[in-house]
Backbone as a ProteinNet text record, in pm:
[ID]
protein_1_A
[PRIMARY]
XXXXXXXXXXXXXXXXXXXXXXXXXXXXXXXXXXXXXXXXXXXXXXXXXXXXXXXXXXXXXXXXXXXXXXXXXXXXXXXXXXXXXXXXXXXXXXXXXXXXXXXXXXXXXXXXXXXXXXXXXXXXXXXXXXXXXXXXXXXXXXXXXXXXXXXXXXXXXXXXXXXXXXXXX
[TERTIARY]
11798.3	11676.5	11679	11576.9	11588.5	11518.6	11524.1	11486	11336.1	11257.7	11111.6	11116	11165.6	11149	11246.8	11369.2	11379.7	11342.2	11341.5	11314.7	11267.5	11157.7	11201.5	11303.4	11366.1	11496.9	11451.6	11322.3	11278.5	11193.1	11156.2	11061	10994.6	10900.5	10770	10679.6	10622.7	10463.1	10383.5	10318.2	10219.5	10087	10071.2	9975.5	9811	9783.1	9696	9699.2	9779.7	9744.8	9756.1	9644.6	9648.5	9807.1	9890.1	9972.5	9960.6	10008.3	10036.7	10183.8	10166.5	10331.1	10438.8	10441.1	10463.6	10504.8	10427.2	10468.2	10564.5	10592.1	10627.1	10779.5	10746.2	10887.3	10987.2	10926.9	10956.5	11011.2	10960.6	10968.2	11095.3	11084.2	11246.3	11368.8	11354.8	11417.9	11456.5	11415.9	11401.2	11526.5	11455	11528.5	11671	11707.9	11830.8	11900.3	11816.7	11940.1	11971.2	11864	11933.2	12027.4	11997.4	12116.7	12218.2	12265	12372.8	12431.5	12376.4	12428.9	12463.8	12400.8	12512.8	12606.8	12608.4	12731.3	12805.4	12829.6	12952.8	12967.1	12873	12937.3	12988	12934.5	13052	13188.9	13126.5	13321.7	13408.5	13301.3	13415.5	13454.1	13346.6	13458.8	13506.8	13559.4	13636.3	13558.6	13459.2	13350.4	13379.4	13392	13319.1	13186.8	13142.6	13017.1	12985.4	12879.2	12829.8	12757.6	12706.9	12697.9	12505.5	12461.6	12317.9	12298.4	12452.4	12461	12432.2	12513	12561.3	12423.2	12385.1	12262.9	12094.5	12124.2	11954.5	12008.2	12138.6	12189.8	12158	12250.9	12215.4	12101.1	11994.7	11833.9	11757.3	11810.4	11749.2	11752.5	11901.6	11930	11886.7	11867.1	11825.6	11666.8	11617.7	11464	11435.9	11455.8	11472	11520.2	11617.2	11656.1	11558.8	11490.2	11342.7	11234.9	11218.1	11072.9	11150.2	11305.4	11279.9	11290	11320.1	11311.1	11166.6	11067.9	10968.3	10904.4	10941	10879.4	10952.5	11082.2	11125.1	11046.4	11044	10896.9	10813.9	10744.9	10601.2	10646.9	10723.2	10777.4	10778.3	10879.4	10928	10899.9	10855.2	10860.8	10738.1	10742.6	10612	10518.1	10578.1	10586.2	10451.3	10447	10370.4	10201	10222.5	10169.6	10099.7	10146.9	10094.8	10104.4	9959.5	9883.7	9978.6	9990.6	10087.9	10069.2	9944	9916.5	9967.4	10014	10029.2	10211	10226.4	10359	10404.7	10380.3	10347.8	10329.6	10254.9	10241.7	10357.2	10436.3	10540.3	10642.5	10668.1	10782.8	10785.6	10657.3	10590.6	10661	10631.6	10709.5	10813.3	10916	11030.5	11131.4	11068.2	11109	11035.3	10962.8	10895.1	11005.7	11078	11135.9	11265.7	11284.7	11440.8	11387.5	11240.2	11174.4	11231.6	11232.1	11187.2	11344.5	11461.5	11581.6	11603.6	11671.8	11733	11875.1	11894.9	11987.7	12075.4	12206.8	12369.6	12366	12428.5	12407	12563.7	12565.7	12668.2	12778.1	12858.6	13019.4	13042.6	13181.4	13234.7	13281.4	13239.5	13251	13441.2	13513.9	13652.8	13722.4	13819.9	13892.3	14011	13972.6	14116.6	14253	14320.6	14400.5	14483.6	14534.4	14555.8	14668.8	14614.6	14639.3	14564.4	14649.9	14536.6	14449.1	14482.5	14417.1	14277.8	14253.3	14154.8	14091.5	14159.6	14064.9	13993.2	14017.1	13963.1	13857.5	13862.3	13791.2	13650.7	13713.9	13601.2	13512.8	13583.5	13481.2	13390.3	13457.6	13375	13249.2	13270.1	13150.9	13057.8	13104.8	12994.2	12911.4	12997.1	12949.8	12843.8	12853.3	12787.5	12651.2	12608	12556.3	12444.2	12551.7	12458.4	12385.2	12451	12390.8	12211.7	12239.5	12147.1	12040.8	12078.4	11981.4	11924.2	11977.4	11924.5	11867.5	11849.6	11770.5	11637.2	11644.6	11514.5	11531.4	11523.5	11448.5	11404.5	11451	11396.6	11348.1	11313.8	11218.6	11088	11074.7	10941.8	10953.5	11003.1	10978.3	10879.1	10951	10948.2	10726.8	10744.3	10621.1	10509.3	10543	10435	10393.7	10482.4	10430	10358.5	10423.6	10328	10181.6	10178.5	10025.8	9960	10024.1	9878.6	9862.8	9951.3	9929.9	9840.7	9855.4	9776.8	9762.3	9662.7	9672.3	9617	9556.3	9501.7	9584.4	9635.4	9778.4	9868.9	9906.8	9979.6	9921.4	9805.2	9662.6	9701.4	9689.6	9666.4	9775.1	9900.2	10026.1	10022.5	10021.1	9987.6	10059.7	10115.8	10239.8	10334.5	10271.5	10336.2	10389.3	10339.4	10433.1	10560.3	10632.7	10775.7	10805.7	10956.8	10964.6	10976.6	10898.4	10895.8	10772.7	10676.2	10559.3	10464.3	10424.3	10335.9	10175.5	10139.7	9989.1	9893.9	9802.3	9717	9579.4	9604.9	9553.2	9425.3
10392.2	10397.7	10528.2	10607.9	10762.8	10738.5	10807.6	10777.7	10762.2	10788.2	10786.6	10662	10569.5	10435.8	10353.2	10343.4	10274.6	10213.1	10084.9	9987.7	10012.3	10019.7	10020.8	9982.9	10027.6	9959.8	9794.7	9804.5	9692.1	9611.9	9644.5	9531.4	9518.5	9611.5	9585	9609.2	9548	9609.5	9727.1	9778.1	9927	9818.7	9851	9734.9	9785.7	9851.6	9919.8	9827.5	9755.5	9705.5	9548.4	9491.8	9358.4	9273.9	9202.1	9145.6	8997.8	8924.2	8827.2	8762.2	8614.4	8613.1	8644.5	8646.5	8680.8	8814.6	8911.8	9005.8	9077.6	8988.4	9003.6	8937	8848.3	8806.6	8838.3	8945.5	9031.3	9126.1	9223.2	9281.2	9292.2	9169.7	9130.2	9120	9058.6	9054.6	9204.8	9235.7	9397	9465.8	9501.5	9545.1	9489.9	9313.2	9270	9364.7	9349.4	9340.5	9549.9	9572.7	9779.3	9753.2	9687.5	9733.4	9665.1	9552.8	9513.7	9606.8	9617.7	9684.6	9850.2	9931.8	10021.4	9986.9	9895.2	9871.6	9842.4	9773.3	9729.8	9857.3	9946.3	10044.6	10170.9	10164.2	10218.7	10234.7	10040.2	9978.1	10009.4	9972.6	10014.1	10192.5	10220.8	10411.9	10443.3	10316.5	10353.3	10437.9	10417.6	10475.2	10415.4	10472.8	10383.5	10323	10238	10216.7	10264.1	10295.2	10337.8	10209.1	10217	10099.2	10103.9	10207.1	10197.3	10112.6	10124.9	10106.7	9881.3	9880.1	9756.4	9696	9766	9734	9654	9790	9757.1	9652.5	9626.6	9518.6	9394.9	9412.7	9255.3	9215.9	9294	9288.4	9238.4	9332.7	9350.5	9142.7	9112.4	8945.3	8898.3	8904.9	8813.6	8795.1	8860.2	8862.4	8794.4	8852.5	8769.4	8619.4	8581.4	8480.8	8352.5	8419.5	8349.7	8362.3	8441.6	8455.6	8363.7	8329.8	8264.3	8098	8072.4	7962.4	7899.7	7983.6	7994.3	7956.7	8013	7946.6	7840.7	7829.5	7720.7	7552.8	7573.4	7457.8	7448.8	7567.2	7546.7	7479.6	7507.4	7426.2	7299.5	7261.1	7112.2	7053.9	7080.7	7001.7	6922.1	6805.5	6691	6711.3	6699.9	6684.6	6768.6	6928.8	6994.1	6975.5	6875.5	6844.3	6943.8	7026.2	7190.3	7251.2	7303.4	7442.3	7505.4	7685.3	7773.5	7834	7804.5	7890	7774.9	7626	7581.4	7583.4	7627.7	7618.2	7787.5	7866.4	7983.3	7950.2	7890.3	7886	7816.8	7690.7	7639.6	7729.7	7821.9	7950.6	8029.6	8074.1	8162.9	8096.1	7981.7	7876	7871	7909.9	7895.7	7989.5	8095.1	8214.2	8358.2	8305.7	8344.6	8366	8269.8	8282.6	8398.1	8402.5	8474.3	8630	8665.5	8795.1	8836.9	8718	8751.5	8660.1	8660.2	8589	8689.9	8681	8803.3	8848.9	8954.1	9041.2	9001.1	8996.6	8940.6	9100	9043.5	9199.6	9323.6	9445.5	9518.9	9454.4	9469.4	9427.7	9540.4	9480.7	9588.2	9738.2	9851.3	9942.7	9966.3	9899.1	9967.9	9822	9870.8	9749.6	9760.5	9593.3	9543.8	9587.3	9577.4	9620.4	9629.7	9711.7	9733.4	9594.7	9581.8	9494.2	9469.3	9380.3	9337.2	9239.3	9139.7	9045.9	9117.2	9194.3	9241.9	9362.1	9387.7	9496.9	9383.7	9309.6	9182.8	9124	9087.9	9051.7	9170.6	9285.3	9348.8	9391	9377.6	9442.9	9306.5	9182.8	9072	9030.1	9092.3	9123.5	9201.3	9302.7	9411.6	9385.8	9288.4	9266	9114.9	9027.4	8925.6	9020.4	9099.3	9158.2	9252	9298.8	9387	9270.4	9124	9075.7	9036.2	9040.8	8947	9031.4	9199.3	9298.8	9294.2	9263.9	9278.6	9128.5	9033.9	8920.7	8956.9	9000.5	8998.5	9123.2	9202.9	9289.9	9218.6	9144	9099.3	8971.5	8971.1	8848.7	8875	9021	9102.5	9170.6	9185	9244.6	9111.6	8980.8	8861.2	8834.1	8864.5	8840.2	8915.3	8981.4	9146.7	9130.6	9110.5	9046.5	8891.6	8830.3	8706.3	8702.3	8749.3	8842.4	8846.8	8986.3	9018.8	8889	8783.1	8692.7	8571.7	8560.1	8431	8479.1	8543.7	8602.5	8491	8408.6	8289.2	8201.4	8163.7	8084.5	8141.6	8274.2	8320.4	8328.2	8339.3	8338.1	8161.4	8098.1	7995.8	7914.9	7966.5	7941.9	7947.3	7867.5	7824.9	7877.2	7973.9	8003.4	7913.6	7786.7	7706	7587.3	7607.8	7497	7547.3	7449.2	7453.9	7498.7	7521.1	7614.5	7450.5	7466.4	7361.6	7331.4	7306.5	7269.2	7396.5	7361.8	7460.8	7447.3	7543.3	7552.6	7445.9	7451.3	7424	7510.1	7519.8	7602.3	7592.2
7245.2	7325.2	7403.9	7401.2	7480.7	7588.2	7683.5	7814.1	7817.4	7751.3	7752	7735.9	7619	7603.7	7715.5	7773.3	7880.5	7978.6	7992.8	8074.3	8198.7	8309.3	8468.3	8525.6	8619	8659	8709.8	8811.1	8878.9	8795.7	8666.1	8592.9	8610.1	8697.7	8757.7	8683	8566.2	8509.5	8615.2	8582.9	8591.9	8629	8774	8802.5	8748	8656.5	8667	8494.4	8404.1	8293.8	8317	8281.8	8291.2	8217.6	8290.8	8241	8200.7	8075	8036.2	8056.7	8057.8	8088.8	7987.2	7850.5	7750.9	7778.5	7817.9	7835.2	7926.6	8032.6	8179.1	8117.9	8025.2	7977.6	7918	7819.3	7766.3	7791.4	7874	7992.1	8055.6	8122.6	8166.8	8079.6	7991.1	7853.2	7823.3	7825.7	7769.9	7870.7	8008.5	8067.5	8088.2	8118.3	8123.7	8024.1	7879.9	7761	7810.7	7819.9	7867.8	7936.2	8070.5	8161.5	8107.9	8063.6	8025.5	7919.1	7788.2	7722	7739.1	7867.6	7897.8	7959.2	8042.3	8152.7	8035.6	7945.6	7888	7785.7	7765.3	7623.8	7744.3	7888	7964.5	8019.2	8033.5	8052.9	7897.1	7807.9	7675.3	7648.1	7699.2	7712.2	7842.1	7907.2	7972.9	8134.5	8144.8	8242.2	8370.2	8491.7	8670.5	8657.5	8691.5	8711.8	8835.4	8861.9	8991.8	9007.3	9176.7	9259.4	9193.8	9177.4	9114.2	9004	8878.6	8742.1	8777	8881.7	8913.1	8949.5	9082.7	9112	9016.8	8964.1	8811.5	8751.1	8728.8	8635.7	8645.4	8786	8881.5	8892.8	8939.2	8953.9	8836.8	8705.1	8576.5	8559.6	8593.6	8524.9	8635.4	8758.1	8861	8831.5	8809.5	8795.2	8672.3	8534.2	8381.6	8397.7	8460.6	8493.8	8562	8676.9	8723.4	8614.7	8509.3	8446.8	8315.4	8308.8	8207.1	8244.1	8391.8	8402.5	8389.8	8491.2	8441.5	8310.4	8207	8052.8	8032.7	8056.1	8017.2	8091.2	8225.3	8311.6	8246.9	8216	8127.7	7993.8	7951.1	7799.2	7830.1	7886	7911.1	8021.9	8125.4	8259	8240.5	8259.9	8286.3	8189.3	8083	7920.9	7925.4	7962.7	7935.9	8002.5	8174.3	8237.2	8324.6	8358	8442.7	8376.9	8434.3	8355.9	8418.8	8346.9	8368.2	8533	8615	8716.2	8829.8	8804.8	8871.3	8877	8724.1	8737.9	8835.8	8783.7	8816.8	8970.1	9058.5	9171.7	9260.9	9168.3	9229	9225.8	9127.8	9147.2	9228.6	9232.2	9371.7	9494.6	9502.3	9655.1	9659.7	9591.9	9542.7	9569.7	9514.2	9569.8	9657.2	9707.1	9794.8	9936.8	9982	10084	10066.1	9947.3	9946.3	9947.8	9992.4	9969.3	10124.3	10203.5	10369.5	10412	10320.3	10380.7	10465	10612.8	10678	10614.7	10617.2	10559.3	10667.1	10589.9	10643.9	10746.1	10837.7	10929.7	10855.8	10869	10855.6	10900.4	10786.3	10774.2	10915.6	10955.4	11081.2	10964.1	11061	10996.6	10995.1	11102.8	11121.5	11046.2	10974.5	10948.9	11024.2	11003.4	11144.7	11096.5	10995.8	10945.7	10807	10771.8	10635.1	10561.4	10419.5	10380.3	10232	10147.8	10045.3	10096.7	10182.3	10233.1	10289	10398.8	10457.2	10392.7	10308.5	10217.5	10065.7	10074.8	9978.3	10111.3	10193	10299.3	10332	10360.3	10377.1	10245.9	10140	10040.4	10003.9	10010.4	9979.6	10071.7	10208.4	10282.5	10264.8	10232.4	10148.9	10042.3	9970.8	9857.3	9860	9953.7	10030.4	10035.4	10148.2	10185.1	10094.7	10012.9	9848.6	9801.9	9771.8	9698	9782.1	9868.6	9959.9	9944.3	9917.8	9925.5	9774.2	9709.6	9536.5	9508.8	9594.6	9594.1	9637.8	9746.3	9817.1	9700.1	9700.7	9605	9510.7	9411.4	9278.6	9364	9454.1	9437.4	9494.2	9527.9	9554.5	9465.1	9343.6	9228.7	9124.5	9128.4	9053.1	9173.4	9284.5	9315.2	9331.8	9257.2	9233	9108.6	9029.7	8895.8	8855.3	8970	8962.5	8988.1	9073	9087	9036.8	8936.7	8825.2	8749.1	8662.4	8649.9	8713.1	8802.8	8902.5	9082.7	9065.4	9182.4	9298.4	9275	9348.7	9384.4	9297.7	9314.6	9420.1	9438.5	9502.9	9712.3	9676.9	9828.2	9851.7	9794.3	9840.3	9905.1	9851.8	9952	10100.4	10195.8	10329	10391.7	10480.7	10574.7	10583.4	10631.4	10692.2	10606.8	10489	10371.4	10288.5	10305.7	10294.3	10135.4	10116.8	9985.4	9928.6	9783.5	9675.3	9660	9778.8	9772.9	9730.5	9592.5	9514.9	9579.6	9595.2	9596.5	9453	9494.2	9392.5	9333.5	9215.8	9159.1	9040
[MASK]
+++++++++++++++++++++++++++++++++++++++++++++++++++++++++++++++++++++++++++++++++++++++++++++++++++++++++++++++++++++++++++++++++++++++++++++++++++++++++++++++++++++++++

């Protein structure tokens, strides 16, 4: 794949072309399988990953991961009982909150002291922390695209109703 054809890192459709979910699924699909398959033909020559490489990765499967649970509801849940905008709208509720989770505050910048123990301690804080940041990212990536899909569905979500409870659509 040459760089012209490569994936967005964030999966975000080009809001300017009408999206289908099919396509959005795809999409994701697409990008997971890029980023995975350099990270590992890096690890296999022996490559560092950089914290970016890690980043798109994590994002690339965190996001694909929601758009395929997504089809999979619409497949099977309530034997094909909700239309896609309602299912589509209960995902929206779902992960809607992890857009606006507060970020784990900065690990202490000084470590207390040297050790494997506290250098396993502090990087696992860091790494707490990254993750929390590549959630809320892909889940304002995962609701930007829900959008162009069902944009009503997404309005009609109440402030004040709790995550699970889907709008109606």
């Amino acid at each position: 794949m040459n760089d012209a054809q490569q994936p967005p890192a964030t999966g975000t459709p080009t809001p300017a072309v009408p999206a289908s979910l099919e396509a959005i699924i795809e999409q994701a699909r697409s990008a997971r399988q890029h980023h995975t398959e350099d990270t590992f033909r890096r690890l296999g020559r022996g490559e560092r990953l950089s914290a970016e490489q890690i980043y798109d990765t994590l994002h690339a499967h965190t996001v694909c991961t929601w758009w395929l649970l997504v089809a999979r509801h619409i497949e099977y849940a309530d034997s094909g009982g909700l239309r896609r905008s309602q299912t589509i709208a209960r995902f929206i509720s779902w992960i809607a909150p992890y857009a606006t989770d507060p970020t784990p505050p900065e690990p202490a910048t000084q470590a207390p002291a040297s050790g494997a123990d506290s250098e396993r301690g502090a990087a696992l804080d860091q790494l707490e922390r990254s993750l929390a940041l590549i959630r809320q990212n892909a889940a304002r990536a995962f609701l930007t695209q829900a959008e162009t899909l069902a944009p009503a569905c997404s309005h009609q979500q109440t402030p004040d109703a709790s995550p699970g409870q889907e709008a109606t659509a």
